[in-house]
JSON list of C-alpha atoms in Angstrom, two decimals:
[
{"chain": "P", "resi": 1372, "resn": "MET", "atom": "CA", "xyz": [12.87, -16.64, 23.12]},
{"chain": "P", "resi": 1373, "resn": "HIS", "atom": "CA", "xyz": [11.13, -13.40, 22.34]},
{"chain": "P", "resi": 1374, "resn": "LYS", "atom": "CA", "xyz": [7.46, -12.59, 22.65]},
{"chain": "P", "resi": 1375, "resn": "TRP", "atom": "CA", "xyz": [5.73, -9.51, 21.39]},
{"chain": "P", "resi": 1376, "resn": "VAL", "atom": "CA", "xyz": [2.24, -8.46, 20.49]},
{"chain": "P", "resi": 1377, "resn": "ILE", "atom": "CA", "xyz": [1.44, -8.05, 16.81]},
{"chain": "P", "resi": 1378, "resn": "MET", "atom": "CA", "xyz": [-0.52, -4.84, 16.58]},
{"chain": "P", "resi": 1379, "resn": "ASP", "atom": "CA", "xyz": [-3.05, -4.44, 13.82]},
{"chain": "P", "resi": 1380, "resn": "ARG", "atom": "CA", "xyz": [-5.17, -1.56, 12.66]},
{"chain": "P", "resi": 1381, "resn": "ASP", "atom": "CA", "xyz": [-7.23, -0.70, 9.62]},
{"chain": "P", "resi": 1382, "resn": "ALA", "atom": "CA", "xyz": [-5.98, 1.61, 6.92]},
{"chain": "P", "resi": 1383, "resn": "VAL", "atom": "CA", "xyz": [-6.75, 5.24, 7.59]},
{"chain": "P", "resi": 1384, "resn": "GLU", "atom": "CA", "xyz": [-9.87, 6.51, 5.86]},
{"chain": "P", "resi": 1385, "resn": "ARG", "atom": "CA", "xyz": [-8.11, 9.32, 3.99]},
{"chain": "P", "resi": 1386, "resn": "TRP", "atom": "CA", "xyz": [-4.40, 9.38, 3.19]},
{"chain": "P", "resi": 1387, "resn": "ALA", "atom": "CA", "xyz": [-4.03, 13.04, 2.25]},
{"chain": "P", "resi": 1388, "resn": "GLU", "atom": "CA", "xyz": [-5.05, 16.41, 3.57]},
{"chain": "P", "resi": 1389, "resn": "GLY", "atom": "CA", "xyz": [-4.28, 19.34, 1.31]},
{"chain": "P", "resi": 1390, "resn": "ARG", "atom": "CA", "xyz": [-0.63, 19.19, 0.35]},
{"chain": "P", "resi": 1391, "resn": "VAL", "atom": "CA", "xyz": [0.35, 16.52, 2.90]},
{"chain": "P", "resi": 1392, "resn": "THR", "atom": "CA", "xyz": [0.02, 12.79, 2.32]},
{"chain": "P", "resi": 1393, "resn": "LEU", "atom": "CA", "xyz": [0.94, 9.56, 4.05]},
{"chain": "P", "resi": 1394, "resn": "LEU", "atom": "CA", "xyz": [2.39, 6.43, 2.51]},
{"chain": "P", "resi": 1395, "resn": "GLY", "atom": "CA", "xyz": [3.44, 2.98, 3.62]},
{"chain": "P", "resi": 1396, "resn": "ASP", "atom": "CA", "xyz": [2.51, 1.72, 7.07]},
{"chain": "P", "resi": 1397, "resn": "ALA", "atom": "CA", "xyz": [1.51, 5.25, 8.11]},
{"chain": "P", "resi": 1398, "resn": "CYS", "atom": "CA", "xyz": [-1.70, 4.86, 6.10]},
{"chain": "P", "resi": 1399, "resn": "HIS", "atom": "CA", "xyz": [-2.05, 1.11, 5.44]},
{"chain": "P", "resi": 1400, "resn": "PRO", "atom": "CA", "xyz": [-0.16, -0.92, 8.08]},
{"chain": "P", "resi": 1401, "resn": "LYS", "atom": "CA", "xyz": [0.44, -4.62, 7.56]},
{"chain": "P", "resi": 1402, "resn": "THR", "atom": "CA", "xyz": [0.88, -7.55, 9.85]},
{"chain": "P", "resi": 1403, "resn": "PRO", "atom": "CA", "xyz": [4.21, -9.27, 9.09]},
{"chain": "P", "resi": 1404, "resn": "TYR", "atom": "CA", "xyz": [2.83, -12.48, 7.59]},
{"chain": "P", "resi": 1405, "resn": "MET", "atom": "CA", "xyz": [3.49, -11.55, 3.95]},
{"chain": "P", "resi": 1406, "resn": "ALA", "atom": "CA", "xyz": [6.63, -9.48, 4.57]},
{"chain": "P", "resi": 1407, "resn": "GLN", "atom": "CA", "xyz": [5.21, -6.74, 2.33]},
{"chain": "P", "resi": 1408, "resn": "GLY", "atom": "CA", "xyz": [5.27, -3.64, 4.54]},
{"chain": "P", "resi": 1409, "resn": "ALA", "atom": "CA", "xyz": [8.46, -2.15, 3.11]},
{"chain": "P", "resi": 1410, "resn": "ALA", "atom": "CA", "xyz": [7.56, -3.30, -0.41]},
{"chain": "P", "resi": 1411, "resn": "MET", "atom": "CA", "xyz": [4.24, -1.43, -0.23]},
{"chain": "P", "resi": 1412, "resn": "ALA", "atom": "CA", "xyz": [6.01, 1.74, 0.91]},
{"chain": "P", "resi": 1413, "resn": "ILE", "atom": "CA", "xyz": [8.46, 1.50, -2.00]},
{"chain": "P", "resi": 1414, "resn": "GLU", "atom": "CA", "xyz": [5.60, 0.93, -4.45]},
{"chain": "P", "resi": 1415, "resn": "ASP", "atom": "CA", "xyz": [3.76, 3.88, -2.90]},
{"chain": "P", "resi": 1416, "resn": "ALA", "atom": "CA", "xyz": [6.79, 6.10, -3.45]},
{"chain": "P", "resi": 1417, "resn": "ALA", "atom": "CA", "xyz": [7.10, 5.05, -7.10]},
{"chain": "P", "resi": 1418, "resn": "VAL", "atom": "CA", "xyz": [3.40, 5.65, -7.83]},
{"chain": "P", "resi": 1419, "resn": "LEU", "atom": "CA", "xyz": [3.42, 8.92, -5.89]},
{"chain": "P", "resi": 1420, "resn": "SER", "atom": "CA", "xyz": [6.37, 10.17, -7.91]},
{"chain": "P", "resi": 1421, "resn": "ARG", "atom": "CA", "xyz": [4.49, 9.39, -11.12]},
{"chain": "P", "resi": 1422, "resn": "CYS", "atom": "CA", "xyz": [1.39, 11.22, -9.87]},
{"chain": "P", "resi": 1423, "resn": "LEU", "atom": "CA", "xyz": [3.49, 14.28, -8.99]},
{"chain": "P", "resi": 1424, "resn": "ASP", "atom": "CA", "xyz": [5.45, 14.33, -12.25]},
{"chain": "P", "resi": 1425, "resn": "GLY", "atom": "CA", "xyz": [4.91, 17.66, -13.99]},
{"chain": "P", "resi": 1426, "resn": "ILE", "atom": "CA", "xyz": [2.49, 18.94, -11.34]},
{"chain": "P", "resi": 1427, "resn": "ASP", "atom": "CA", "xyz": [2.76, 22.51, -10.07]},
{"chain": "P", "resi": 1428, "resn": "ARG", "atom": "CA", "xyz": [1.92, 23.59, -6.51]},
{"chain": "P", "resi": 1429, "resn": "ASP", "atom": "CA", "xyz": [-1.75, 24.03, -7.26]},
{"chain": "P", "resi": 1430, "resn": "GLY", "atom": "CA", "xyz": [-2.07, 20.45, -8.49]},
{"chain": "P", "resi": 1431, "resn": "VAL", "atom": "CA", "xyz": [-0.50, 18.68, -5.51]},
{"chain": "P", "resi": 1432, "resn": "ALA", "atom": "CA", "xyz": [-3.76, 17.92, -3.66]},
{"chain": "P", "resi": 1433, "resn": "ASP", "atom": "CA", "xyz": [-5.26, 16.40, -6.83]},
{"chain": "P", "resi": 1434, "resn": "ALA", "atom": "CA", "xyz": [-2.09, 14.37, -7.39]},
{"chain": "P", "resi": 1435, "resn": "PHE", "atom": "CA", "xyz": [-2.35, 13.01, -3.85]},
{"chain": "P", "resi": 1436, "resn": "ARG", "atom": "CA", "xyz": [-5.98, 11.98, -4.45]},
{"chain": "P", "resi": 1437, "resn": "ARG", "atom": "CA", "xyz": [-4.91, 10.25, -7.66]},
{"chain": "P", "resi": 1438, "resn": "PHE", "atom": "CA", "xyz": [-2.12, 8.45, -5.79]},
{"chain": "P", "resi": 1439, "resn": "GLU", "atom": "CA", "xyz": [-4.55, 7.19, -3.16]},
{"chain": "P", "resi": 1440, "resn": "ALA", "atom": "CA", "xyz": [-7.11, 6.09, -5.75]},
{"chain": "P", "resi": 1441, "resn": "THR", "atom": "CA", "xyz": [-4.41, 4.22, -7.66]},
{"chain": "P", "resi": 1442, "resn": "ARG", "atom": "CA", "xyz": [-2.98, 2.43, -4.62]},
{"chain": "P", "resi": 1443, "resn": "ARG", "atom": "CA", "xyz": [-5.94, 1.79, -2.31]},
{"chain": "P", "resi": 1444, "resn": "GLY", "atom": "CA", "xyz": [-7.18, -1.43, -3.94]},
{"chain": "P", "resi": 1445, "resn": "ARG", "atom": "CA", "xyz": [-3.79, -3.11, -3.96]},
{"chain": "P", "resi": 1446, "resn": "THR", "atom": "CA", "xyz": [-2.79, -2.08, -0.46]},
{"chain": "P", "resi": 1447, "resn": "THR", "atom": "CA", "xyz": [-6.17, -3.17, 0.90]},
{"chain": "P", "resi": 1448, "resn": "ARG", "atom": "CA", "xyz": [-5.82, -6.60, -0.72]},
{"chain": "P", "resi": 1449, "resn": "VAL", "atom": "CA", "xyz": [-2.29, -7.07, 0.70]},
{"chain": "P", "resi": 1450, "resn": "GLN", "atom": "CA", "xyz": [-3.40, -5.82, 4.12]},
{"chain": "P", "resi": 1451, "resn": "GLU", "atom": "CA", "xyz": [-6.39, -8.17, 4.26]},
{"chain": "P", "resi": 1452, "resn": "THR", "atom": "CA", "xyz": [-4.42, -11.18, 2.98]},
{"chain": "P", "resi": 1453, "resn": "SER", "atom": "CA", "xyz": [-1.66, -10.57, 5.51]},
{"chain": "P", "resi": 1454, "resn": "ARG", "atom": "CA", "xyz": [-4.17, -10.10, 8.32]},
{"chain": "P", "resi": 1455, "resn": "ALA", "atom": "CA", "xyz": [-5.83, -13.43, 7.48]},
{"chain": "P", "resi": 1456, "resn": "ASN", "atom": "CA", "xyz": [-2.41, -15.12, 7.71]},
{"chain": "P", "resi": 1457, "resn": "ILE", "atom": "CA", "xyz": [-3.14, -17.49, 4.83]},
{"chain": "P", "resi": 1458, "resn": "TRP", "atom": "CA", "xyz": [-0.41, -16.38, 2.40]},
{"chain": "P", "resi": 1459, "resn": "LEU", "atom": "CA", "xyz": [1.23, -19.39, 0.73]},
{"chain": "P", "resi": 1460, "resn": "ARG", "atom": "CA", "xyz": [-0.54, -21.83, 3.01]},
{"chain": "P", "resi": 1461, "resn": "GLU", "atom": "CA", "xyz": [-1.66, -23.57, -0.17]},
{"chain": "P", "resi": 1462, "resn": "ARG", "atom": "CA", "xyz": [-0.45, -23.39, -3.77]},
{"chain": "P", "resi": 1463, "resn": "THR", "atom": "CA", "xyz": [-1.10, -19.82, -4.77]},
{"chain": "P", "resi": 1464, "resn": "ASP", "atom": "CA", "xyz": [-0.63, -17.70, -7.86]},
{"chain": "P", "resi": 1465, "resn": "THR", "atom": "CA", "xyz": [1.80, -15.13, -6.45]},
{"chain": "P", "resi": 1466, "resn": "SER", "atom": "CA", "xyz": [1.94, -12.98, -9.57]},
{"chain": "P", "resi": 1467, "resn": "TRP", "atom": "CA", "xyz": [-0.54, -10.46, -8.14]},
{"chain": "P", "resi": 1468, "resn": "VAL", "atom": "CA", "xyz": [2.02, -9.67, -5.42]},
{"chain": "P", "resi": 1469, "resn": "TYR", "atom": "CA", "xyz": [5.38, -10.16, -7.09]},
{"chain": "P", "resi": 1470, "resn": "GLY", "atom": "CA", "xyz": [4.41, -9.21, -10.64]},
{"chain": "P", "resi": 1471, "resn": "TYR", "atom": "CA", "xyz": [3.15, -5.72, -9.79]},
{"chain": "P", "resi": 1472, "resn": "ASP", "atom": "CA", "xyz": [5.01, -2.94, -11.57]},
{"chain": "P", "resi": 1473, "resn": "ALA", "atom": "CA", "xyz": [4.57, 0.42, -9.86]},
{"chain": "P", "resi": 1474, "resn": "TRP", "atom": "CA", "xyz": [6.26, 2.16, -12.80]},
{"chain": "P", "resi": 1475, "resn": "SER", "atom": "CA", "xyz": [3.68, 1.01, -15.34]},
{"chain": "P", "resi": 1476, "resn": "VAL", "atom": "CA", "xyz": [0.43, 0.37, -13.45]},
{"chain": "P", "resi": 1477, "resn": "PRO", "atom": "CA", "xyz": [-2.28, 2.64, -14.89]},
{"chain": "P", "resi": 1478, "resn": "LEU", "atom": "CA", "xyz": [-2.87, 5.71, -12.75]},
{"chain": "P", "resi": 1479, "resn": "ALA", "atom": "CA", "xyz": [-6.43, 6.41, -11.60]},
{"chain": "P", "resi": 1480, "resn": "ALA", "atom": "CA", "xyz": [-8.31, 9.09, -13.52]}
]
């Protein structure tokens, strides 16, 4: 038998500073109840790559802000649902989790 504490913390207030940004659990950590931590990091990477596409050095900070604005709502919803530990406790429409397409989701303005 193994016992360990499940640590939890809120998402950081701001993901980027200048030309440095965080993604995945570094900025929006999850409890393990939905098994979405790695999935969110992969989605983050896909959206971040889209935000950086065609951007020169001077546009990196703006691209990072766009990345955060695009991802914050989804990662917050997953984080809060996982924290509540209610995922799939009842019949649930799972399309909002499993139907997300990081390659086609509209990017924030």
